[in-house]
Amino acid sequence: MKITNVNKKSIDDIYIHDFWLNDFSYNNLMGILTINLLSDRNEFKNKSFVLNDIIYVEYNNVNFWGGDGVPFDCVIVDDNFTKFNELKGKLKKNEIVPSKLKGEVVELSFYNLSGGELRVICRSIEYNEY
């Protein structure tokens, strides 16, 4: 399923709460981030997110809450608190707006119980189950 700004709320219907972050890889040259989530429960299929045309990536890994990386969640960032709007605001003060900051985007955050967060701004997402 392809997710864009038009149907970004469909992410709310993707259940990943009982999944483990298996791996993610970021190709800066191509602007692609791939995230693979695994489940140890038979009733769930593993999930893959391929985020295309990356504009911004922020990752922090926190392991001091005693959590082990599960539960895992993904949310669309509230329009009032987006990093995208913050970046555009800073650049508009200088009246320089690169083409990357024009057009529609999807801004989302993957996070886990231990406090780790992966925040991404991209143009589209390819979501698959396997």
Short mmCIF file of C-alpha atoms in Angstrom, two decimals:
data_model
loop_
_atom_site.label_atom_id
_atom_site.label_comp_id
_atom_site.label_asym_id
_atom_site.label_seq_id
_atom_site.Cartn_x
_atom_site.Cartn_y
_atom_site.Cartn_z
CA MET A 1 0.00 0.00 0.00
CA LYS A 2 1.33 3.44 -0.88
CA ILE A 3 0.84 6.12 1.75
CA THR A 4 1.08 9.82 0.93
CA ASN A 5 -0.14 13.03 2.53
CA VAL A 6 -3.59 12.34 1.05
CA ASN A 7 -4.13 9.05 2.93
CA LYS A 8 -1.61 9.43 5.79
CA LYS A 9 -4.27 8.76 8.43
CA SER A 10 -4.32 5.13 7.21
CA ILE A 11 -1.17 4.64 9.31
CA ASP A 12 -3.48 4.69 12.34
CA ASP A 13 -4.95 1.39 11.09
CA ILE A 14 -1.58 -0.39 10.91
CA TYR A 15 -1.04 -2.38 14.08
CA ILE A 16 2.60 -2.61 15.16
CA HIS A 17 2.22 -2.37 18.95
CA ASP A 18 3.52 -5.92 19.58
CA PHE A 19 6.33 -5.77 17.03
CA TRP A 20 10.11 -5.56 17.37
CA LEU A 21 12.26 -3.19 15.42
CA ASN A 22 14.38 -5.72 13.53
CA ASP A 23 16.43 -3.32 11.46
CA PHE A 24 16.40 -0.14 9.51
CA SER A 25 18.69 1.08 6.77
CA TYR A 26 19.05 4.55 5.39
CA ASN A 27 20.39 5.25 1.91
CA ASN A 28 21.28 8.93 1.93
CA LEU A 29 22.18 9.00 -1.75
CA MET A 30 18.78 7.61 -2.81
CA GLY A 31 16.80 9.25 0.01
CA ILE A 32 15.23 5.94 1.09
CA LEU A 33 14.75 4.58 4.60
CA THR A 34 13.67 0.94 5.08
CA ILE A 35 12.24 -0.24 8.40
CA ASN A 36 11.48 -3.90 9.15
CA LEU A 37 9.35 -4.91 12.11
CA LEU A 38 8.99 -8.49 13.31
CA SER A 39 6.36 -10.18 15.42
CA ASP A 40 6.84 -13.33 17.48
CA ARG A 41 3.07 -13.93 17.45
CA ASN A 42 1.66 -16.26 14.81
CA GLU A 43 -1.44 -14.16 14.19
CA PHE A 44 0.62 -11.24 12.84
CA LYS A 45 2.64 -10.92 9.66
CA ASN A 46 5.96 -9.07 9.72
CA LYS A 47 5.83 -5.52 8.41
CA SER A 48 8.02 -3.37 6.21
CA PHE A 49 7.98 0.38 5.65
CA VAL A 50 9.96 1.93 2.80
CA LEU A 51 10.01 5.70 3.21
CA ASN A 52 10.78 7.46 -0.07
CA ASP A 53 12.25 10.87 -0.85
CA ILE A 54 13.46 11.52 2.68
CA ILE A 55 13.67 15.17 3.68
CA TYR A 56 14.53 14.74 7.36
CA VAL A 57 15.52 11.90 9.70
CA GLU A 58 16.06 12.15 13.43
CA TYR A 59 16.87 9.10 15.56
CA ASN A 60 17.48 8.68 19.25
CA ASN A 61 17.96 5.41 21.03
CA VAL A 62 17.02 5.29 24.70
CA ASN A 63 17.39 2.08 26.70
CA PHE A 64 17.30 3.26 30.28
CA TRP A 65 13.58 2.82 31.01
CA GLY A 66 14.03 -0.91 31.29
CA GLY A 67 12.11 -1.52 28.10
CA ASP A 68 13.35 -3.89 25.47
CA GLY A 69 12.15 -2.10 22.36
CA VAL A 70 8.56 -3.35 22.57
CA PRO A 71 5.80 -2.21 22.37
CA PHE A 72 6.45 -0.31 19.18
CA ASP A 73 4.15 2.35 17.74
CA CYS A 74 3.91 4.67 14.77
CA VAL A 75 2.01 7.93 14.72
CA ILE A 76 1.50 10.77 12.30
CA VAL A 77 2.95 13.91 13.86
CA ASP A 78 0.33 16.49 14.84
CA ASP A 79 0.22 19.28 12.24
CA ASN A 80 0.85 21.86 14.97
CA PHE A 81 4.14 20.27 16.05
CA THR A 82 5.84 19.27 12.84
CA LYS A 83 9.57 19.58 12.26
CA PHE A 84 8.71 20.32 8.62
CA ASN A 85 6.94 23.57 9.53
CA GLU A 86 9.80 24.47 11.87
CA LEU A 87 12.36 23.99 9.08
CA LYS A 88 10.31 26.02 6.59
CA GLY A 89 9.88 28.81 9.15
CA LYS A 90 13.61 29.05 9.77
CA LEU A 91 14.39 29.16 6.07
CA LYS A 92 11.68 31.70 5.21
CA LYS A 93 13.34 34.16 7.58
CA ASN A 94 16.26 34.10 5.17
CA GLU A 95 13.88 34.02 2.18
CA ILE A 96 15.53 30.83 0.94
CA VAL A 97 13.25 27.83 0.55
CA PRO A 98 14.87 24.83 -1.13
CA SER A 99 12.69 22.75 -3.42
CA LYS A 100 12.82 19.89 -0.87
CA LEU A 101 10.65 22.00 1.45
CA LYS A 102 7.93 22.57 -1.14
CA GLY A 103 4.98 20.28 -1.71
CA GLU A 104 3.15 17.74 0.41
CA VAL A 105 4.91 15.49 2.92
CA VAL A 106 4.20 12.82 5.50
CA GLU A 107 5.78 13.37 8.90
CA LEU A 108 5.68 10.44 11.26
CA SER A 109 7.33 9.12 14.37
CA PHE A 110 8.12 5.52 15.28
CA TYR A 111 8.74 5.06 19.00
CA ASN A 112 9.06 2.33 21.58
CA LEU A 113 8.42 1.85 25.29
CA SER A 114 12.05 2.47 26.24
CA GLY A 115 11.84 6.03 24.85
CA GLY A 116 13.60 5.56 21.51
CA GLU A 117 12.18 7.53 18.60
CA LEU A 118 12.69 7.66 14.86
CA ARG A 119 11.14 10.80 13.35
CA VAL A 120 10.93 11.08 9.57
CA ILE A 121 9.69 13.55 6.97
CA CYS A 122 9.22 12.00 3.53
CA ARG A 123 7.06 12.24 0.40
CA SER A 124 5.61 8.72 0.45
CA ILE A 125 5.70 5.37 2.20
CA GLU A 126 5.42 1.87 0.77
CA TYR A 127 3.89 -0.42 3.41
CA ASN A 128 4.01 -4.21 3.07
CA GLU A 129 3.32 -7.30 5.15
CA TYR A 130 5.28 -10.52 4.68
#
